[in-house]
């Protein structure tokens, strides 16, 4: 197995400055002629190695003459005795229709499209497929005019024509040098939405959005989102778009969410198509944020790209942070923050506790596709957020300006980013930069000692990062801890030594002590406001103290988090066979009454931590026991608070649907309340009423989700009605498949087997596979972790088949199996048995092999 290491990086021995491509599209035999201008870099005689796989080499020429001095080697071809500068012509043939991995150029649903990041371009032609080789491209695409009236590639169209045989062609020129992972080509028959945008400096940009025929209206919101993102990046970072045309194409078969190819983004249709009937508020949110994410990559990713793939977080962490800031500005800061913290706690902490633990800048990779992870993306964004917290918005902007001033047009490293931030703000960020190299989730411990006589409070903050599979030794990190000290009247206290500055304590060594003099005994430390660092907190607080924080903390995130900790505490009581005290139920009723008009906070505070989040505050999880404790808490929650919840649910007058934040908050609150009420005697009637009256997908789906925890009969009948209504809409049907897969039922495996033979289920569509098999493995803990191991075996059987077609998606869905460390022994044994089956399977992809072998090591 070929392990690549970050520290082995070598600059390229040759580079390619210009590429002229001719792509003759054909379903099973597409021909690509690529003329590259190749230059030797430095003084050496090493052969020229070109990456290439899964294609046929038809011919090879140097400066127009057929060239024989080459040989096929693993992963490509090697050319010897080439001139210092020359024109290399390579002709290849590929089979897009049978490309089920959806990497490189593929044909699905009558649409040709490409996915080249990370290393897909090498499936189109032999090339220097590495991000530090930047070339200008001119691409001519030709194909059948009737089947593929639209022919697109990066940049601007400069010529087109038709042939007498029914084919036509378009030539595209991209003036910006780019790495080949940003190459894109699309051909098909689409509906087109057109618009334009004038940049602050007065440049007109044509905007084009291509969607499946008949789905024009569903593209309107995406196009509006694009314009908002363009404006926001100009206002916030002074960054304008740089081509005359910006195109987005929505396709139904796509491994990722979307791809930022220069001037021609390719999107999973899930993140483009949205209307009130078929998309939830969450879908609208996601469309806007992914559209923005890909747009923001034009500067953070495309204009300044990565030197090598170990630096992926350079563009992804930064761009996720940028899209998070944008979404917060477009919608609301609190619910955004909570959303992202949930991702960290449910998924990133789990990844960092597993054998796949890696720093945001990984050191070793077998298959790069495995590193498009919550660590690189989301923890990466948290690290960028800490820069923002430490430097302030102005300092961060200065650093960004300096980063672009230094590196526009270059392929650079995370260290280059830190250096730009450091120089621009004159701060020493060298200690902080350890966040790039150290993996694992630090635990910040909080302990306090109160001296009644002296009325002094001593608070100690400590840090400890548990060893991870890839790193035994951990060093103290530089952790900004947002800090409040409040008493039971809500009064806030400063510390004696002024260590709390602008609400932050810097925990940059194993521990830091804070002293508070002349304070009452009720004073509490409230830490990690706004989730100021990607850490776990160990702050032992009683239920009463958590409620004090909820009442009095300034930071709304802390208020929400206190409620989450309170629920976690209650569930622990149940696990210990103790009961939840009446005082807690009384306090919760007061909370609901006090916050009845604050729909945003109330909706979030009525949400019980997910099973996955609860796992992260426990070790050796017995799944059935934890799930049953959680269930039992939810049932009590519903019965104890029924009348308050009913008031919440009834409190929303049914105005017709608009996607605006106040309404989104209200709908969320209403649907969370309904989720609880489903467990009461009134639940059925309320669910049926909401389902029948809903004029939008948020409320329909809210009713269905609620019905999942009510009677099976009602749930099944609503699901049948829903399926009949939405059978024609793939994205809505995915929701239906996912609801099926996450339902608790005795016969869940037989049920999934039946769904696999549903006429609309196909292994070839990643969205569908993720909806059914992915949702089951990730979000049906009771079904997946069945005591006899049958859930693990079921998923493994499926993955063995899927892996033969689409290794990338298989490697994604294997994740829950590889995270066995957190479960009780009895689960671990059975999970490892299936992992062993996988690793021993002949012909396993390197994608799945990497994750499985690491998890067994
Ligand atoms: N670059 C891969 C997809 C994305 O993160 O935008
Ligand atoms: Zn991205």
Short mmCIF file of C-alpha atoms in Angstrom, two decimals, residues 533-790:
data_model
loop_
_atom_site.label_atom_id
_atom_site.label_comp_id
_atom_site.label_asym_id
_atom_site.label_seq_id
_atom_site.Cartn_x
_atom_site.Cartn_y
_atom_site.Cartn_z
CA UNK A 533 -12.53 26.47 21.02
CA UNK A 534 -13.12 22.93 19.66
CA UNK A 535 -12.79 21.22 23.02
CA UNK A 536 -14.80 19.22 25.50
CA UNK A 537 -15.44 20.81 28.87
CA UNK A 538 -15.41 18.99 32.16
CA UNK A 539 -17.14 21.45 34.47
CA UNK A 540 -19.03 19.53 37.16
CA UNK A 541 -22.19 21.51 37.81
CA UNK A 542 -25.42 20.54 39.52
CA UNK A 543 -28.82 20.81 37.88
CA UNK A 544 -29.50 23.91 39.94
CA UNK A 545 -26.25 25.51 38.81
CA UNK A 546 -26.95 24.73 35.17
CA UNK A 547 -30.28 26.45 35.52
CA UNK A 548 -28.52 29.44 37.06
CA UNK A 549 -26.33 29.64 33.97
CA UNK A 550 -29.36 29.36 31.75
CA UNK A 551 -30.99 32.27 33.54
CA UNK A 552 -28.06 34.60 33.81
CA UNK A 553 -25.28 33.94 31.31
CA UNK A 554 -24.77 36.76 28.83
CA UNK A 555 -23.77 34.40 26.06
CA UNK A 556 -26.81 32.76 24.46
CA UNK A 557 -24.72 29.80 23.37
CA UNK A 558 -23.84 29.16 27.03
CA UNK A 559 -27.52 29.34 27.91
CA UNK A 560 -28.39 26.71 25.31
CA UNK A 561 -25.41 24.61 26.33
CA UNK A 562 -26.47 24.69 29.97
CA UNK A 563 -29.80 23.18 28.95
CA UNK A 564 -28.03 20.50 26.94
CA UNK A 565 -25.88 19.66 29.95
CA UNK A 566 -28.98 19.59 32.13
CA UNK A 567 -30.64 17.05 29.80
CA UNK A 568 -27.46 15.02 29.73
CA UNK A 569 -27.44 15.06 33.56
CA UNK A 570 -31.11 13.94 33.65
CA UNK A 571 -30.40 11.06 31.27
CA UNK A 572 -27.49 10.04 33.46
CA UNK A 573 -29.87 9.95 36.42
CA UNK A 574 -32.07 7.54 34.50
CA UNK A 575 -29.09 5.40 33.53
CA UNK A 576 -28.30 5.21 37.26
CA UNK A 577 -31.88 4.16 38.01
CA UNK A 578 -32.55 7.46 39.73
CA UNK A 579 -35.38 9.78 38.97
CA UNK A 580 -35.35 13.30 37.61
CA UNK A 581 -36.31 15.58 40.52
CA UNK A 582 -39.61 17.45 40.37
CA UNK A 583 -37.71 20.68 40.80
CA UNK A 584 -36.19 20.12 37.36
CA UNK A 585 -39.56 19.63 35.69
CA UNK A 586 -40.86 22.71 37.44
CA UNK A 587 -37.82 24.70 36.31
CA UNK A 588 -38.25 23.46 32.72
CA UNK A 589 -41.86 24.60 32.69
CA UNK A 590 -40.63 28.01 33.89
CA UNK A 591 -38.02 28.08 31.13
CA UNK A 592 -40.67 27.42 28.50
CA UNK A 593 -42.93 30.10 29.91
CA UNK A 594 -40.11 32.65 30.23
CA UNK A 595 -38.81 32.10 26.69
CA UNK A 596 -42.13 31.62 24.95
CA UNK A 597 -41.52 34.55 22.63
CA UNK A 598 -37.88 33.77 21.94
CA UNK A 599 -38.61 31.11 19.36
CA UNK A 600 -35.04 30.73 18.28
CA UNK A 601 -33.65 29.95 21.72
CA UNK A 602 -36.73 28.02 22.82
CA UNK A 603 -36.65 25.76 19.76
CA UNK A 604 -33.01 24.94 20.42
CA UNK A 605 -33.53 24.52 24.15
CA UNK A 606 -36.39 22.09 23.70
CA UNK A 607 -34.16 19.81 21.62
CA UNK A 608 -32.79 16.88 23.58
CA UNK A 609 -29.15 16.02 22.79
CA UNK A 610 -28.93 13.40 20.06
CA UNK A 611 -27.85 9.86 20.84
CA UNK A 612 -24.57 10.59 19.02
CA UNK A 613 -23.88 13.65 21.16
CA UNK A 614 -24.62 11.73 24.36
CA UNK A 615 -22.07 9.12 23.30
CA UNK A 616 -19.36 11.77 23.47
CA UNK A 617 -19.90 12.40 27.16
CA UNK A 618 -19.79 8.69 27.98
CA UNK A 619 -17.38 5.79 27.62
CA UNK A 620 -18.09 2.14 26.84
CA UNK A 621 -21.59 2.91 25.61
CA UNK A 622 -24.15 0.11 25.83
CA UNK A 623 -26.34 1.25 22.97
CA UNK A 624 -29.64 -0.27 24.01
CA UNK A 625 -29.23 1.01 27.56
CA UNK A 626 -28.36 4.57 26.54
CA UNK A 627 -31.05 4.65 23.86
CA UNK A 628 -33.61 3.42 26.34
CA UNK A 629 -32.55 5.99 28.96
CA UNK A 630 -32.82 8.72 26.37
CA UNK A 631 -36.23 7.45 25.24
CA UNK A 632 -37.44 7.28 28.78
CA UNK A 633 -36.31 10.84 29.45
CA UNK A 634 -38.06 12.03 26.27
CA UNK A 635 -41.25 10.26 27.32
CA UNK A 636 -41.18 11.87 30.77
CA UNK A 637 -40.31 15.21 29.24
CA UNK A 638 -43.42 14.98 27.08
CA UNK A 639 -45.75 13.91 29.86
CA UNK A 640 -44.43 16.31 32.53
CA UNK A 641 -44.41 19.30 30.20
CA UNK A 642 -47.35 18.37 28.01
CA UNK A 643 -49.46 21.44 28.61
CA UNK A 644 -46.53 23.84 28.18
CA UNK A 645 -45.53 22.06 24.97
CA UNK A 646 -49.06 22.18 23.69
CA UNK A 647 -49.16 25.91 24.30
CA UNK A 648 -45.96 26.21 22.28
CA UNK A 649 -47.33 24.11 19.42
CA UNK A 650 -50.60 26.03 19.38
CA UNK A 651 -48.83 29.36 19.61
CA UNK A 652 -48.12 29.75 15.92
CA UNK A 653 -50.78 31.18 13.73
CA UNK A 654 -50.67 29.49 10.37
CA UNK A 655 -49.50 32.21 8.04
CA UNK A 656 -48.56 31.11 4.58
CA UNK A 657 -45.00 29.96 4.11
CA UNK A 658 -42.05 32.25 3.62
CA UNK A 659 -38.41 31.42 4.15
CA UNK A 660 -37.52 34.20 6.52
CA UNK A 661 -35.73 33.83 9.80
CA UNK A 662 -38.54 34.74 12.19
CA UNK A 663 -40.77 32.17 10.48
CA UNK A 664 -37.99 29.59 10.37
CA UNK A 665 -37.49 29.98 14.13
CA UNK A 666 -41.21 29.67 14.76
CA UNK A 667 -41.56 26.55 12.61
CA UNK A 668 -38.57 24.96 14.27
CA UNK A 669 -40.00 25.62 17.70
CA UNK A 670 -43.37 24.26 16.68
CA UNK A 671 -41.92 21.10 15.18
CA UNK A 672 -39.65 20.40 18.13
CA UNK A 673 -42.71 20.72 20.38
CA UNK A 674 -44.64 18.35 18.13
CA UNK A 675 -41.79 15.85 18.33
CA UNK A 676 -42.32 15.73 22.09
CA UNK A 677 -46.10 15.76 21.93
CA UNK A 678 -45.97 12.70 19.67
CA UNK A 679 -45.26 10.70 22.81
CA UNK A 680 -48.47 11.83 24.50
CA UNK A 681 -52.05 10.69 24.06
CA UNK A 682 -52.85 13.82 22.03
CA UNK A 683 -49.92 13.25 19.71
CA UNK A 684 -51.65 11.32 16.96
CA UNK A 685 -54.33 13.92 16.37
CA UNK A 686 -51.84 16.79 16.37
CA UNK A 687 -49.54 15.02 13.94
CA UNK A 688 -52.37 14.17 11.57
CA UNK A 689 -53.67 17.72 11.73
CA UNK A 690 -50.28 19.25 10.96
CA UNK A 691 -49.60 16.77 8.17
CA UNK A 692 -52.98 17.44 6.56
CA UNK A 693 -52.76 21.21 6.82
CA UNK A 694 -49.10 21.76 5.99
CA UNK A 695 -48.45 24.09 3.06
CA UNK A 696 -44.73 23.42 3.10
CA UNK A 697 -42.19 20.61 3.40
CA UNK A 698 -40.84 21.75 6.78
CA UNK A 699 -44.17 21.13 8.45
CA UNK A 700 -44.93 17.94 6.49
CA UNK A 701 -41.59 16.48 7.41
CA UNK A 702 -41.92 17.80 10.96
CA UNK A 703 -45.12 15.80 11.27
CA UNK A 704 -43.49 12.69 9.83
CA UNK A 705 -40.47 12.95 12.11
CA UNK A 706 -42.76 13.36 15.08
CA UNK A 707 -44.79 10.37 13.93
CA UNK A 708 -41.61 8.26 14.03
CA UNK A 709 -41.85 8.26 17.83
CA UNK A 710 -45.60 7.76 17.97
CA UNK A 711 -47.76 4.83 16.89
CA UNK A 712 -46.46 2.69 14.04
CA UNK A 713 -49.87 2.67 12.44
CA UNK A 714 -50.09 6.43 12.05
CA UNK A 715 -46.49 6.65 10.96
CA UNK A 716 -46.95 3.99 8.30
CA UNK A 717 -50.09 5.51 6.92
CA UNK A 718 -48.54 8.98 6.66
CA UNK A 719 -45.43 7.52 5.07
CA UNK A 720 -47.52 5.77 2.45
CA UNK A 721 -49.36 8.98 1.64
CA UNK A 722 -46.08 10.85 1.47
CA UNK A 723 -44.50 8.32 -0.84
CA UNK A 724 -47.46 8.40 -3.21
CA UNK A 725 -47.36 12.16 -3.36
CA UNK A 726 -43.59 12.47 -3.87
CA UNK A 727 -42.68 9.40 -5.83
CA UNK A 728 -41.64 11.57 -8.78
CA UNK A 729 -39.22 13.78 -6.85
CA UNK A 730 -35.83 12.19 -6.15
CA UNK A 731 -34.78 14.67 -3.46
CA UNK A 732 -38.00 14.33 -1.50
CA UNK A 733 -37.91 10.59 -1.92
CA UNK A 734 -34.48 10.61 -0.31
CA UNK A 735 -36.11 12.10 2.78
CA UNK A 736 -38.61 9.28 2.73
CA UNK A 737 -35.89 6.65 2.45
CA UNK A 738 -33.99 8.28 5.31
CA UNK A 739 -37.07 8.34 7.54
CA UNK A 740 -37.59 4.66 6.86
CA UNK A 741 -33.97 3.88 7.65
CA UNK A 742 -33.94 5.76 10.95
CA UNK A 743 -37.15 4.30 12.33
CA UNK A 744 -36.91 1.97 15.28
CA UNK A 745 -38.61 -1.30 14.43
CA UNK A 746 -37.94 -4.93 15.17
CA UNK A 747 -37.75 -5.91 11.52
CA UNK A 748 -35.61 -2.99 10.41
CA UNK A 749 -33.21 -5.15 8.38
CA UNK A 750 -36.00 -6.88 6.47
CA UNK A 751 -37.56 -3.47 5.96
CA UNK A 752 -34.36 -2.06 4.46
CA UNK A 753 -34.06 -5.12 2.25
CA UNK A 754 -37.53 -4.41 0.96
CA UNK A 755 -36.61 -0.77 0.35
CA UNK A 756 -33.53 -1.80 -1.60
CA UNK A 757 -35.87 -3.38 -4.13
CA UNK A 758 -38.03 -0.27 -4.30
CA UNK A 759 -38.27 0.75 -7.97
CA UNK A 760 -36.64 4.07 -7.15
CA UNK A 761 -33.71 2.65 -5.23
CA UNK A 762 -30.45 2.35 -7.09
CA UNK A 763 -26.95 1.69 -5.88
CA UNK A 764 -25.69 4.02 -8.61
CA UNK A 765 -27.11 7.14 -6.98
CA UNK A 766 -24.99 8.27 -4.01
CA UNK A 767 -27.79 10.40 -2.54
CA UNK A 768 -30.09 7.40 -2.48
CA UNK A 769 -27.46 5.13 -0.95
CA UNK A 770 -26.62 7.71 1.70
CA UNK A 771 -30.34 8.20 2.42
CA UNK A 772 -31.02 4.52 3.02
CA UNK A 773 -27.83 2.75 4.05
CA UNK A 774 -25.96 5.83 5.32
CA UNK A 775 -28.84 7.04 7.47
CA UNK A 776 -29.24 3.57 8.92
CA UNK A 777 -25.57 3.21 9.86
CA UNK A 778 -25.15 6.76 11.15
CA UNK A 779 -28.53 7.53 12.72
CA UNK A 780 -30.31 4.35 13.69
CA UNK A 781 -28.25 3.37 16.74
CA UNK A 782 -30.66 0.70 17.96
CA UNK A 783 -30.98 -0.92 14.54
CA UNK A 784 -27.32 -0.70 13.63
CA UNK A 785 -25.97 -1.83 17.00
CA UNK A 786 -28.29 -4.81 17.45
CA UNK A 787 -26.88 -7.10 20.14
CA UNK A 788 -26.40 -10.04 17.76
CA UNK A 789 -24.30 -7.92 15.37
CA UNK A 790 -26.77 -8.35 12.51
#
